CSV table of C-alpha atoms in Angstrom, one decimal:
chain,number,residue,atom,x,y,z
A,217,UNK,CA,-19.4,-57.4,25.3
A,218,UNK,CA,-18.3,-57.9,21.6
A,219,UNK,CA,-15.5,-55.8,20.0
A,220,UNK,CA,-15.5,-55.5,16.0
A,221,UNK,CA,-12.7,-54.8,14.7
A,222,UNK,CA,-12.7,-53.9,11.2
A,223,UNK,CA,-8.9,-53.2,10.6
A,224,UNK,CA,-7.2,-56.5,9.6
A,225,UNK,CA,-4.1,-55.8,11.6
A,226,UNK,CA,-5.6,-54.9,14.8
A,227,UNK,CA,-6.7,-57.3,17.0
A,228,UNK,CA,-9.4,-57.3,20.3
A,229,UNK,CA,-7.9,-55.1,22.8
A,230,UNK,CA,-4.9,-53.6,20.7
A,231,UNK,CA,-4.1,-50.5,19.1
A,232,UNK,CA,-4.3,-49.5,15.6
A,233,UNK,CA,-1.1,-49.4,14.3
A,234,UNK,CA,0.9,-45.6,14.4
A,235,UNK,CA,1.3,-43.9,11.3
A,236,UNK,CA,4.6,-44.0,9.4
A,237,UNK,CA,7.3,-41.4,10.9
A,238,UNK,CA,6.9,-39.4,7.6
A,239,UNK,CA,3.2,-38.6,8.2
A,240,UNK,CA,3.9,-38.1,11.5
A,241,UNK,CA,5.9,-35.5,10.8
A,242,UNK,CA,4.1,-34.2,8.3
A,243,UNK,CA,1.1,-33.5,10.5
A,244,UNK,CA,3.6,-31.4,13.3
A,245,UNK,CA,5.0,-29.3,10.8
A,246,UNK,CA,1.3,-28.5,9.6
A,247,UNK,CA,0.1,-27.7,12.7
A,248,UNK,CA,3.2,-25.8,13.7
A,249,UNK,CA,2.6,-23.6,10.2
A,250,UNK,CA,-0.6,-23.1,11.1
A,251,UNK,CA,0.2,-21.8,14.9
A,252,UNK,CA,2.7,-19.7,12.9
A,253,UNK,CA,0.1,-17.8,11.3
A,254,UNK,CA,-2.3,-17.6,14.0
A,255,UNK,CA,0.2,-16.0,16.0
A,256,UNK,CA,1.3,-13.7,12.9
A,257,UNK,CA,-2.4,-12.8,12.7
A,258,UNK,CA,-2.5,-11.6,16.3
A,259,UNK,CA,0.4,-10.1,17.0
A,260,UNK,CA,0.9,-8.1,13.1
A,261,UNK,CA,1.4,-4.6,13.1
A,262,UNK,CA,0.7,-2.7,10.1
A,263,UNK,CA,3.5,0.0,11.1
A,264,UNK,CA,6.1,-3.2,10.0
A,265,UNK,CA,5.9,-2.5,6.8
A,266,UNK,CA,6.6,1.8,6.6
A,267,UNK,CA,10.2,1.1,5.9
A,268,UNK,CA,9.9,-1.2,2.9
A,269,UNK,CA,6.8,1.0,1.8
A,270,UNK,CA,9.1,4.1,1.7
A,271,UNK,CA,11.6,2.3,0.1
A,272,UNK,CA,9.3,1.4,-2.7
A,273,UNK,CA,8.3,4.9,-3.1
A,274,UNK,CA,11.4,6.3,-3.0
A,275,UNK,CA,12.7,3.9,-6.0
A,276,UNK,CA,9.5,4.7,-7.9
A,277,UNK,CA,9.5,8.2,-7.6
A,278,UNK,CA,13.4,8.6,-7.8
A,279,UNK,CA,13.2,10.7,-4.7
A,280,UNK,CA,13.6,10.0,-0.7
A,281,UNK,CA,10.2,9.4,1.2
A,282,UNK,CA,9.6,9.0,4.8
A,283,UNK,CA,6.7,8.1,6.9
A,284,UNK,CA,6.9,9.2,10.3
A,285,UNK,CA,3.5,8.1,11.1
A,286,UNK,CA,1.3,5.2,11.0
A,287,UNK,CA,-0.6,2.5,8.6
A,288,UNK,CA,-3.8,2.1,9.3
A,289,UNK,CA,-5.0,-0.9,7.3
A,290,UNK,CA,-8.6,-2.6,6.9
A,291,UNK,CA,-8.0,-5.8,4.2
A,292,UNK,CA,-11.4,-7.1,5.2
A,293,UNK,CA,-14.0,-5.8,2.6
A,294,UNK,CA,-14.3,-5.6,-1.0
A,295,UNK,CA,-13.3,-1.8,-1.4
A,296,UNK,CA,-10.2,-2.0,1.0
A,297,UNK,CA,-8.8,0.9,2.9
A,298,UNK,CA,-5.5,2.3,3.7
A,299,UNK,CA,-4.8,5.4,5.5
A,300,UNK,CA,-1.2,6.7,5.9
A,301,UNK,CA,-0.2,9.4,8.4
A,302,UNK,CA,3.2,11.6,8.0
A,303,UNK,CA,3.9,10.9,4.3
A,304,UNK,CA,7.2,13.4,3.1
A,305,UNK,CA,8.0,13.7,0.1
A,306,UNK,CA,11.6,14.4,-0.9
A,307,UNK,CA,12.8,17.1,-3.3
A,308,UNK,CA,14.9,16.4,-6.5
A,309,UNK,CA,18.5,17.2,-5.5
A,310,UNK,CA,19.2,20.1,-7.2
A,311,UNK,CA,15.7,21.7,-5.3
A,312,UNK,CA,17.1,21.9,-2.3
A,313,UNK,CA,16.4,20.2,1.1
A,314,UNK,CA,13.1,21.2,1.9
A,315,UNK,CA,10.3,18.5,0.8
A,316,UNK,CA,8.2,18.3,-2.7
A,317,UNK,CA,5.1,17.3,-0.6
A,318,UNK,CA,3.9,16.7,2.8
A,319,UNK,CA,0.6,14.3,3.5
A,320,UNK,CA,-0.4,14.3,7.4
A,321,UNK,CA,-2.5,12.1,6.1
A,322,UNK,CA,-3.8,10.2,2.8
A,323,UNK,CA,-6.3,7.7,2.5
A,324,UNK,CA,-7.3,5.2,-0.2
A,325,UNK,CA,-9.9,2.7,-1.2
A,326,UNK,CA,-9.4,0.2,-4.0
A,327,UNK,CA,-12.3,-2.3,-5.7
A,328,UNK,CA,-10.9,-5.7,-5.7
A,329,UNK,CA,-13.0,-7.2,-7.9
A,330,UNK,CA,-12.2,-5.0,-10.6
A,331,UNK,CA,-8.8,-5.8,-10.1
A,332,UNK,CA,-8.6,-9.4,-9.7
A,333,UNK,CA,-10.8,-10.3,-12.7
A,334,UNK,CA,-9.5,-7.4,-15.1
A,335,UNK,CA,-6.2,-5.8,-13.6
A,336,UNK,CA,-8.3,-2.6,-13.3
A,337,UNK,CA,-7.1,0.0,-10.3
A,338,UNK,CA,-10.4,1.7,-9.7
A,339,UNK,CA,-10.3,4.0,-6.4
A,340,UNK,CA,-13.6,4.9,-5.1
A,341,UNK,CA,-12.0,7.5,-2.3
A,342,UNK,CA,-9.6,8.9,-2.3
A,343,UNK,CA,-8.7,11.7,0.7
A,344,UNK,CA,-6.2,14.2,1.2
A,345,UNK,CA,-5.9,16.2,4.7
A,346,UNK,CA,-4.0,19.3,4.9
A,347,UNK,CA,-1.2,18.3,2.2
A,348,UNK,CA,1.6,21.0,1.1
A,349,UNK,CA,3.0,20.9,-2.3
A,350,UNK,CA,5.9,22.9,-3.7
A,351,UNK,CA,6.5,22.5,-7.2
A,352,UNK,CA,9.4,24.6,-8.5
A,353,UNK,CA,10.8,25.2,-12.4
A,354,UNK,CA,14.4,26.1,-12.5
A,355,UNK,CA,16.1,28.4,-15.4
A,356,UNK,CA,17.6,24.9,-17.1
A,357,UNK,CA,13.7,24.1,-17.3
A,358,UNK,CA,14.0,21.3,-14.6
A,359,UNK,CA,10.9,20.3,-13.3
A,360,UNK,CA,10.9,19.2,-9.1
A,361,UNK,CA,7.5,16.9,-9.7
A,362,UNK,CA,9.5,15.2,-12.9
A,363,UNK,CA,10.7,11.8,-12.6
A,364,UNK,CA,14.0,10.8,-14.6
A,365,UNK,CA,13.6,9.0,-18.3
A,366,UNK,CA,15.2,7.8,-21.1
A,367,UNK,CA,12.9,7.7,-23.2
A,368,UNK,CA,9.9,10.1,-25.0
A,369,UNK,CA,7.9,11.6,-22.0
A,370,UNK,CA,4.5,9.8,-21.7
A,371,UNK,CA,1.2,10.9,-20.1
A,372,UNK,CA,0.4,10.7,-16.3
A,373,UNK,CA,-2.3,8.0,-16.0
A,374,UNK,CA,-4.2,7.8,-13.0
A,375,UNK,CA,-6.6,5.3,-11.9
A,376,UNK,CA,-10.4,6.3,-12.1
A,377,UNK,CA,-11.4,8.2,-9.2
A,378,UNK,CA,-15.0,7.8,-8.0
A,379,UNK,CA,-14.4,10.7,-5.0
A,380,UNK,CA,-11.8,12.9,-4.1
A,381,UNK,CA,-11.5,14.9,-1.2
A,382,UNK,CA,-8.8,17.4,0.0
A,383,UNK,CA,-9.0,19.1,3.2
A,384,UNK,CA,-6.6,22.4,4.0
A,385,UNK,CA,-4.8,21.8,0.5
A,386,UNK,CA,-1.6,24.2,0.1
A,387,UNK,CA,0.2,24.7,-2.9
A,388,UNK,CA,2.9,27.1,-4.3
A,389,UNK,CA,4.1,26.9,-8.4
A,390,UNK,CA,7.7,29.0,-8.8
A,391,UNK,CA,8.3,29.1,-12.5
A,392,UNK,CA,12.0,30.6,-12.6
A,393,UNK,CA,12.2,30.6,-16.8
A,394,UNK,CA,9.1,32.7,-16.8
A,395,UNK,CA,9.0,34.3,-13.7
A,396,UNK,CA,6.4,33.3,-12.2
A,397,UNK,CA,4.9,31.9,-8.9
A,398,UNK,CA,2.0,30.9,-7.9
A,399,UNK,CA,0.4,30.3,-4.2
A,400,UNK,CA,-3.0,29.1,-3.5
A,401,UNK,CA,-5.0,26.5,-1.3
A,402,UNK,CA,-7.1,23.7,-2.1
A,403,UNK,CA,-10.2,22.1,-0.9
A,404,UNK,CA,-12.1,19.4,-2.6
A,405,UNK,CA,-15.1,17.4,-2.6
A,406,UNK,CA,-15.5,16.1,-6.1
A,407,UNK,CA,-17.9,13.1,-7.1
A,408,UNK,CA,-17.8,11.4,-10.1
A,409,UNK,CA,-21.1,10.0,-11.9
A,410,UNK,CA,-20.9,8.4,-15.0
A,411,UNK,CA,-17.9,7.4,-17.4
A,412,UNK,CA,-14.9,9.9,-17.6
């Protein structure tokens, strides 16, 4: 039986020669990164991220929010879904304790291609079940649903919303300036077809 060898260094019967220490190295750390992230993939729980979420909120919206519940997350599509349960919104300070808003639930799909390619949120559902919502107007003319500024107030803008559903809405207005108040429910099942 003939051996060929076709590696100059390595002769009939030997070894090759071992890779330098660096590449060595190199190829345990790789495969150590990649365990790493197999194992993250397994054993990652949505849930993990409610605190930092809430904190995010809470420094957007200039008000405390909790989430006593869950994240429910599914990444893997091209309209994306996130349902949150136990969503509390805080009140401004000077509203007193009780929350601006309640969600036992809100969930949320988002196009990614749209966003990748053009930085567009588009949100083809979006669903609201059994939310409460007290918005209150004090005598100075504070508003409880107004964020803090320093500049000219500017417009609300949303992101386009294909379909929007609210289930067992609540919501009560007190205007104290003009003495007014307002209590009502809300249910929704709107579709949008078309531009607009």
């Amino acid at each position: 039986m003939t051996v060929v060898v076709d590696h100059p260094d390595v002769r009939a019967g030997e070894r090759p020669p071992r890779p330098p220490r660096r590449v060595r190295w190199g190829q345990i750390l790789f495969a150590l990164f990649v365990a790493a992230l197999v194992i993250l993939a397994i054993l990652f729980r949505w849930d993990w991220l409610r605190g930092p979420l809430a904190r995010y909120l809470s420094d957007r919206m200039h008000r405390p929010v909790t989430i006593a519940g869950h994240l429910y997350v599914h990444p893997w599509s091209w309209t994306p879904q996130a349902t949150v349960t136990g969503l509390t919104i805080g009140n401004a300070p000077w509203a007193g304790k009780a929350p601006m808003a309640t969600l036992p639930s809100f969930t949320i799909r988002a196009k990614i291609l749209p966003l990748i390619f053009h930085g567009q949120l588009i949100l083809p559902y979006v669903e609201a079940d059994r939310p409460r919502v007290d918005l209150l107007r004090d005598q100075q003319g504070r508003e409880n649903w107004a964020t803090p500024h320093t500049g000219p107030t500017k417009p609300l803008k949303l992101p386009p919303i294909d379909h929007l559903i609210i289930r067992d809405g609540a919501l009560r207005f007190a205007d104290q300036q003009r003495r007014l108040s307002f209590t009502g429910t809300v249910s929704s099942s709107e579709e949008v077809s078309g531009p607009g």
